[in-house]
Amino acid sequence: MKQIIRVKVYDNTSTLDEQNQKILQVATMNLVAMTSALFVGSKGEGGEGVVLNPVEDCFCGIELLYQKAIPDELAEECRASLERRLVNFYKMSDLDMKVELTVE
Protein backbone atom coordinates (compact mmCIF):
# COMPACT_ATOMS: atom_id res chain seq x y z
CA MET A 1 0.00 0.00 0.00
CA LYS A 2 1.26 3.48 -0.92
CA GLN A 3 0.23 6.87 0.41
CA ILE A 4 2.42 9.38 -1.46
CA ILE A 5 3.05 10.15 -5.12
CA ARG A 6 5.73 12.81 -5.56
CA VAL A 7 6.08 14.74 -8.82
CA LYS A 8 9.18 16.80 -9.56
CA VAL A 9 9.70 18.79 -12.75
CA TYR A 10 13.05 20.40 -13.58
CA ASP A 11 13.44 23.20 -16.14
CA ASN A 12 16.36 22.42 -18.45
CA THR A 13 15.80 25.54 -20.57
CA SER A 14 15.96 28.35 -17.97
CA THR A 15 14.51 30.70 -20.57
CA LEU A 16 11.01 31.10 -19.16
CA ASP A 17 9.95 34.46 -17.79
CA GLU A 18 8.14 34.68 -14.46
CA GLN A 19 4.65 34.75 -15.97
CA ASN A 20 5.26 31.65 -18.12
CA GLN A 21 6.76 29.85 -15.14
CA LYS A 22 3.61 30.53 -13.11
CA ILE A 23 1.36 29.39 -15.98
CA LEU A 24 3.30 26.11 -16.31
CA GLN A 25 3.25 25.52 -12.56
CA VAL A 26 -0.53 25.99 -12.38
CA ALA A 27 -1.10 23.85 -15.49
CA THR A 28 1.11 21.11 -14.04
CA MET A 29 -0.69 21.20 -10.70
CA ASN A 30 -4.09 20.96 -12.43
CA LEU A 31 -2.95 18.08 -14.63
CA VAL A 32 -1.63 16.22 -11.59
CA ALA A 33 -4.81 16.83 -9.56
CA MET A 34 -7.14 15.77 -12.39
CA THR A 35 -5.14 12.62 -13.16
CA SER A 36 -5.16 11.69 -9.48
CA ALA A 37 -8.93 12.17 -9.33
CA LEU A 38 -9.36 10.07 -12.47
CA PHE A 39 -7.24 7.14 -11.29
CA VAL A 40 -7.67 7.17 -7.51
CA GLY A 41 -10.74 9.19 -6.59
CA SER A 42 -13.03 7.64 -9.18
CA LYS A 43 -12.21 4.18 -7.80
CA GLY A 44 -13.16 5.19 -4.27
CA GLU A 45 -9.61 4.79 -2.98
CA GLY A 46 -7.48 7.14 -0.90
CA GLY A 47 -10.03 7.86 1.79
CA GLU A 48 -11.78 11.22 1.99
CA GLY A 49 -9.34 12.90 -0.35
CA VAL A 50 -5.83 13.97 -1.14
CA VAL A 51 -3.65 16.87 -0.04
CA LEU A 52 -1.39 18.53 -2.60
CA ASN A 53 1.78 19.79 -0.94
CA PRO A 54 4.46 21.80 -2.74
CA VAL A 55 7.94 20.35 -3.21
CA GLU A 56 10.46 23.17 -3.16
CA ASP A 57 13.71 21.71 -4.58
CA CYS A 58 12.66 21.80 -8.25
CA PHE A 59 11.00 24.03 -10.88
CA CYS A 60 7.58 22.58 -10.06
CA GLY A 61 7.00 19.94 -7.43
CA ILE A 62 3.80 18.46 -6.06
CA GLU A 63 3.37 15.77 -3.46
CA LEU A 64 0.05 13.95 -3.43
CA LEU A 65 -0.64 12.69 0.09
CA TYR A 66 -3.69 10.44 0.26
CA GLN A 67 -5.68 10.23 3.48
CA LYS A 68 -5.61 6.44 3.28
CA ALA A 69 -3.00 4.32 1.51
CA ILE A 70 -3.91 3.07 -1.95
CA PRO A 71 -3.07 -0.32 -3.50
CA ASP A 72 0.42 -0.60 -5.01
CA GLU A 73 -0.95 -1.41 -8.48
CA LEU A 74 -3.19 1.66 -8.49
CA ALA A 75 -0.37 3.92 -7.27
CA GLU A 76 1.91 2.63 -10.04
CA GLU A 77 -0.83 3.02 -12.66
CA CYS A 78 -1.42 6.62 -11.55
CA ARG A 79 2.33 7.35 -11.49
CA ALA A 80 2.84 5.95 -15.00
CA SER A 81 -0.11 7.92 -16.37
CA LEU A 82 1.11 11.13 -14.74
CA GLU A 83 4.57 10.63 -16.22
CA ARG A 84 3.21 10.03 -19.73
CA ARG A 85 0.87 13.00 -19.56
CA LEU A 86 3.50 15.40 -18.23
CA VAL A 87 6.20 14.29 -20.69
CA ASN A 88 3.76 14.67 -23.59
CA PHE A 89 2.51 18.04 -22.30
CA TYR A 90 6.03 19.46 -22.15
CA LYS A 91 7.05 17.95 -25.52
CA MET A 92 3.97 19.41 -27.18
CA SER A 93 4.89 22.77 -25.63
CA ASP A 94 8.45 22.51 -27.03
CA LEU A 95 9.91 22.70 -23.52
CA ASP A 96 12.96 20.81 -22.29
CA MET A 97 11.73 19.61 -18.92
CA LYS A 98 12.86 16.64 -16.84
CA VAL A 99 10.06 14.78 -15.04
CA GLU A 100 10.66 12.54 -11.98
CA LEU A 101 7.91 10.67 -10.16
CA THR A 102 8.21 8.50 -7.08
CA VAL A 103 5.73 6.45 -5.11
CA GLU A 104 6.03 5.82 -1.39
PDB file of N, CA, C and O in Angstrom, residues 44-78:
ATOM      1  N   GLY A  44     -12.789   5.195  -5.676  1.00  0.00           N
ATOM      2  CA  GLY A  44     -13.157   5.187  -4.272  1.00  0.00           C
ATOM      3  C   GLY A  44     -12.010   4.866  -3.336  1.00  0.00           C
ATOM      4  O   GLY A  44     -12.229   4.470  -2.198  1.00  0.00           O
ATOM      5  N   GLU A  45     -10.794   5.062  -3.803  1.00  0.00           N
ATOM      6  CA  GLU A  45      -9.610   4.786  -2.976  1.00  0.00           C
ATOM      7  C   GLU A  45      -9.066   6.084  -2.397  1.00  0.00           C
ATOM      8  O   GLU A  45      -9.459   7.169  -2.791  1.00  0.00           O
ATOM      9  N   GLY A  46      -8.156   5.977  -1.453  1.00  0.00           N
ATOM     10  CA  GLY A  46      -7.480   7.139  -0.902  1.00  0.00           C
ATOM     11  C   GLY A  46      -8.178   7.803   0.257  1.00  0.00           C
ATOM     12  O   GLY A  46      -7.706   8.803   0.770  1.00  0.00           O
ATOM     13  N   GLY A  47      -9.319   7.268   0.669  1.00  0.00           N
ATOM     14  CA  GLY A  47     -10.029   7.863   1.791  1.00  0.00           C
ATOM     15  C   GLY A  47     -10.854   9.062   1.360  1.00  0.00           C
ATOM     16  O   GLY A  47     -11.369   9.118   0.251  1.00  0.00           O
ATOM     17  N   GLU A  48     -10.950  10.035   2.239  1.00  0.00           N
ATOM     18  CA  GLU A  48     -11.779  11.219   1.991  1.00  0.00           C
ATOM     19  C   GLU A  48     -11.189  12.155   0.947  1.00  0.00           C
ATOM     20  O   GLU A  48     -11.863  13.049   0.475  1.00  0.00           O
ATOM     21  N   GLY A  49      -9.931  12.010   0.636  1.00  0.00           N
ATOM     22  CA  GLY A  49      -9.342  12.899  -0.350  1.00  0.00           C
ATOM     23  C   GLY A  49      -7.834  12.871  -0.330  1.00  0.00           C
ATOM     24  O   GLY A  49      -7.212  11.987   0.246  1.00  0.00           O
ATOM     25  N   VAL A  50      -7.273  13.867  -0.985  1.00  0.00           N
ATOM     26  CA  VAL A  50      -5.830  13.970  -1.141  1.00  0.00           C
ATOM     27  C   VAL A  50      -5.404  15.408  -0.857  1.00  0.00           C
ATOM     28  O   VAL A  50      -6.142  16.346  -1.138  1.00  0.00           O
ATOM     29  N   VAL A  51      -4.229  15.555  -0.282  1.00  0.00           N
ATOM     30  CA  VAL A  51      -3.650  16.869  -0.042  1.00  0.00           C
ATOM     31  C   VAL A  51      -2.517  17.053  -1.047  1.00  0.00           C
ATOM     32  O   VAL A  51      -1.709  16.151  -1.248  1.00  0.00           O
ATOM     33  N   LEU A  52      -2.473  18.208  -1.683  1.00  0.00           N
ATOM     34  CA  LEU A  52      -1.389  18.535  -2.602  1.00  0.00           C
ATOM     35  C   LEU A  52      -0.433  19.474  -1.883  1.00  0.00           C
ATOM     36  O   LEU A  52      -0.803  20.599  -1.557  1.00  0.00           O
ATOM     37  N   ASN A  53       0.755  18.998  -1.607  1.00  0.00           N
ATOM     38  CA  ASN A  53       1.783  19.793  -0.937  1.00  0.00           C
ATOM     39  C   ASN A  53       2.847  20.193  -1.939  1.00  0.00           C
ATOM     40  O   ASN A  53       3.219  19.397  -2.801  1.00  0.00           O
ATOM     41  N   PRO A  54       3.380  21.397  -1.832  1.00  0.00           N
ATOM     42  CA  PRO A  54       4.463  21.802  -2.741  1.00  0.00           C
ATOM     43  C   PRO A  54       5.772  21.110  -2.379  1.00  0.00           C
ATOM     44  O   PRO A  54       6.021  20.806  -1.214  1.00  0.00           O
ATOM     45  N   VAL A  55       6.574  20.851  -3.384  1.00  0.00           N
ATOM     46  CA  VAL A  55       7.937  20.348  -3.211  1.00  0.00           C
ATOM     47  C   VAL A  55       8.844  21.462  -3.722  1.00  0.00           C
ATOM     48  O   VAL A  55       8.727  21.881  -4.868  1.00  0.00           O
ATOM     49  N   GLU A  56       9.726  21.933  -2.883  1.00  0.00           N
ATOM     50  CA  GLU A  56      10.465  23.167  -3.160  1.00  0.00           C
ATOM     51  C   GLU A  56      11.774  23.011  -3.941  1.00  0.00           C
ATOM     52  O   GLU A  56      12.272  23.973  -4.474  1.00  0.00           O
ATOM     53  N   ASP A  57      12.360  21.838  -4.013  1.00  0.00           N
ATOM     54  CA  ASP A  57      13.706  21.706  -4.580  1.00  0.00           C
ATOM     55  C   ASP A  57      13.721  21.442  -6.088  1.00  0.00           C
ATOM     56  O   ASP A  57      14.605  20.776  -6.597  1.00  0.00           O
ATOM     57  N   CYS A  58      12.730  21.986  -6.796  1.00  0.00           N
ATOM     58  CA  CYS A  58      12.663  21.804  -8.247  1.00  0.00           C
ATOM     59  C   CYS A  58      11.842  22.942  -8.851  1.00  0.00           C
ATOM     60  O   CYS A  58      11.275  23.765  -8.135  1.00  0.00           O
ATOM     61  N   PHE A  59      11.763  22.992 -10.186  1.00  0.00           N
ATOM     62  CA  PHE A  59      10.996  24.029 -10.878  1.00  0.00           C
ATOM     63  C   PHE A  59       9.526  23.970 -10.453  1.00  0.00           C
ATOM     64  O   PHE A  59       8.912  24.978 -10.126  1.00  0.00           O
ATOM     65  N   CYS A  60       8.977  22.785 -10.462  1.00  0.00           N
ATOM     66  CA  CYS A  60       7.584  22.584 -10.063  1.00  0.00           C
ATOM     67  C   CYS A  60       7.483  21.221  -9.399  1.00  0.00           C
ATOM     68  O   CYS A  60       7.758  20.199 -10.037  1.00  0.00           O
ATOM     69  N   GLY A  61       7.109  21.198  -8.142  1.00  0.00           N
ATOM     70  CA  GLY A  61       7.001  19.938  -7.428  1.00  0.00           C
ATOM     71  C   GLY A  61       5.704  19.857  -6.660  1.00  0.00           C
ATOM     72  O   GLY A  61       5.264  20.824  -6.043  1.00  0.00           O
ATOM     73  N   ILE A  62       5.085  18.693  -6.733  1.00  0.00           N
ATOM     74  CA  ILE A  62       3.805  18.462  -6.064  1.00  0.00           C
ATOM     75  C   ILE A  62       3.854  17.088  -5.421  1.00  0.00           C
ATOM     76  O   ILE A  62       4.224  16.097  -6.062  1.00  0.00           O
ATOM     77  N   GLU A  63       3.467  17.038  -4.163  1.00  0.00           N
ATOM     78  CA  GLU A  63       3.375  15.771  -3.456  1.00  0.00           C
ATOM     79  C   GLU A  63       1.900  15.499  -3.177  1.00  0.00           C
ATOM     80  O   GLU A  63       1.216  16.316  -2.558  1.00  0.00           O
ATOM     81  N   LEU A  64       1.422  14.375  -3.697  1.00  0.00           N
ATOM     82  CA  LEU A  64       0.050  13.950  -3.426  1.00  0.00           C
ATOM     83  C   LEU A  64       0.085  13.062  -2.195  1.00  0.00           C
ATOM     84  O   LEU A  64       0.731  12.010  -2.206  1.00  0.00           O
ATOM     85  N   LEU A  65      -0.591  13.454  -1.145  1.00  0.00           N
ATOM     86  CA  LEU A  65      -0.640  12.690   0.092  1.00  0.00           C
ATOM     87  C   LEU A  65      -2.084  12.257   0.313  1.00  0.00           C
ATOM     88  O   LEU A  65      -2.950  13.077   0.623  1.00  0.00           O
ATOM     89  N   TYR A  66      -2.334  10.966   0.120  1.00  0.00           N
ATOM     90  CA  TYR A  66      -3.688  10.436   0.257  1.00  0.00           C
ATOM     91  C   TYR A  66      -4.010  10.186   1.725  1.00  0.00           C
ATOM     92  O   TYR A  66      -3.152   9.774   2.496  1.00  0.00           O
ATOM     93  N   GLN A  67      -5.264  10.428   2.095  1.00  0.00           N
ATOM     94  CA  GLN A  67      -5.680  10.232   3.483  1.00  0.00           C
ATOM     95  C   GLN A  67      -5.461   8.777   3.900  1.00  0.00           C
ATOM     96  O   GLN A  67      -4.983   8.512   4.992  1.00  0.00           O
ATOM     97  N   LYS A  68      -5.822   7.863   3.023  1.00  0.00           N
ATOM     98  CA  LYS A  68      -5.609   6.436   3.278  1.00  0.00           C
ATOM     99  C   LYS A  68      -4.757   5.869   2.149  1.00  0.00           C
ATOM    100  O   LYS A  68      -4.904   6.258   0.992  1.00  0.00           O
ATOM    101  N   ALA A  69      -3.889   4.943   2.500  1.00  0.00           N
ATOM    102  CA  ALA A  69      -3.005   4.324   1.506  1.00  0.00           C
ATOM    103  C   ALA A  69      -3.819   3.666   0.398  1.00  0.00           C
ATOM    104  O   ALA A  69      -4.924   3.163   0.634  1.00  0.00           O
ATOM    105  N   ILE A  70      -3.261   3.678  -0.789  1.00  0.00           N
ATOM    106  CA  ILE A  70      -3.911   3.069  -1.953  1.00  0.00           C
ATOM    107  C   ILE A  70      -3.122   1.830  -2.370  1.00  0.00           C
ATOM    108  O   ILE A  70      -1.944   1.709  -2.069  1.00  0.00           O
ATOM    109  N   PRO A  71      -3.767   0.895  -3.065  1.00  0.00           N
ATOM    110  CA  PRO A  71      -3.069  -0.317  -3.499  1.00  0.00           C
ATOM    111  C   PRO A  71      -1.855   0.009  -4.381  1.00  0.00           C
ATOM    112  O   PRO A  71      -1.870   0.969  -5.155  1.00  0.00           O
ATOM    113  N   ASP A  72      -0.822  -0.800  -4.250  1.00  0.00           N
ATOM    114  CA  ASP A  72       0.416  -0.603  -5.007  1.00  0.00           C
ATOM    115  C   ASP A  72       0.161  -0.508  -6.508  1.00  0.00           C
ATOM    116  O   ASP A  72       0.735   0.341  -7.189  1.00  0.00           O
ATOM    117  N   GLU A  73      -0.691  -1.386  -7.032  1.00  0.00           N
ATOM    118  CA  GLU A  73      -0.947  -1.407  -8.479  1.00  0.00           C
ATOM    119  C   GLU A  73      -1.591  -0.103  -8.940  1.00  0.00           C
ATOM    120  O   GLU A  73      -1.259   0.422  -9.999  1.00  0.00           O
ATOM    121  N   LEU A  74      -2.523   0.417  -8.140  1.00  0.00           N
ATOM    122  CA  LEU A  74      -3.192   1.664  -8.486  1.00  0.00           C
ATOM    123  C   LEU A  74      -2.223   2.837  -8.405  1.00  0.00           C
ATOM    124  O   LEU A  74      -2.222   3.721  -9.271  1.00  0.00           O
ATOM    125  N   ALA A  75      -1.373   2.850  -7.399  1.00  0.00           N
ATOM    126  CA  ALA A  75      -0.368   3.916  -7.266  1.00  0.00           C
ATOM    127  C   ALA A  75       0.577   3.909  -8.459  1.00  0.00           C
ATOM    128  O   ALA A  75       0.898   4.967  -9.018  1.00  0.00           O
ATOM    129  N   GLU A  76       1.006   2.733  -8.893  1.00  0.00           N
ATOM    130  CA  GLU A  76       1.910   2.632 -10.041  1.00  0.00           C
ATOM    131  C   GLU A  76       1.204   3.030 -11.336  1.00  0.00           C
ATOM    132  O   GLU A  76       1.781   3.700 -12.193  1.00  0.00           O
ATOM    133  N   GLU A  77      -0.053   2.651 -11.478  1.00  0.00           N
ATOM    134  CA  GLU A  77      -0.829   3.020 -12.658  1.00  0.00           C
ATOM    135  C   GLU A  77      -0.992   4.547 -12.735  1.00  0.00           C
ATOM    136  O   GLU A  77      -0.821   5.144 -13.796  1.00  0.00           O
ATOM    137  N   CYS A  78      -1.283   5.164 -11.601  1.00  0.00           N
ATOM    138  CA  CYS A  78      -1.417   6.617 -11.554  1.00  0.00           C
ATOM    139  C   CYS A  78      -0.082   7.294 -11.848  1.00  0.00           C
ATOM    140  O   CYS A  78      -0.015   8.255 -12.615  1.00  0.00           O
TER     141      CYS A  78
END
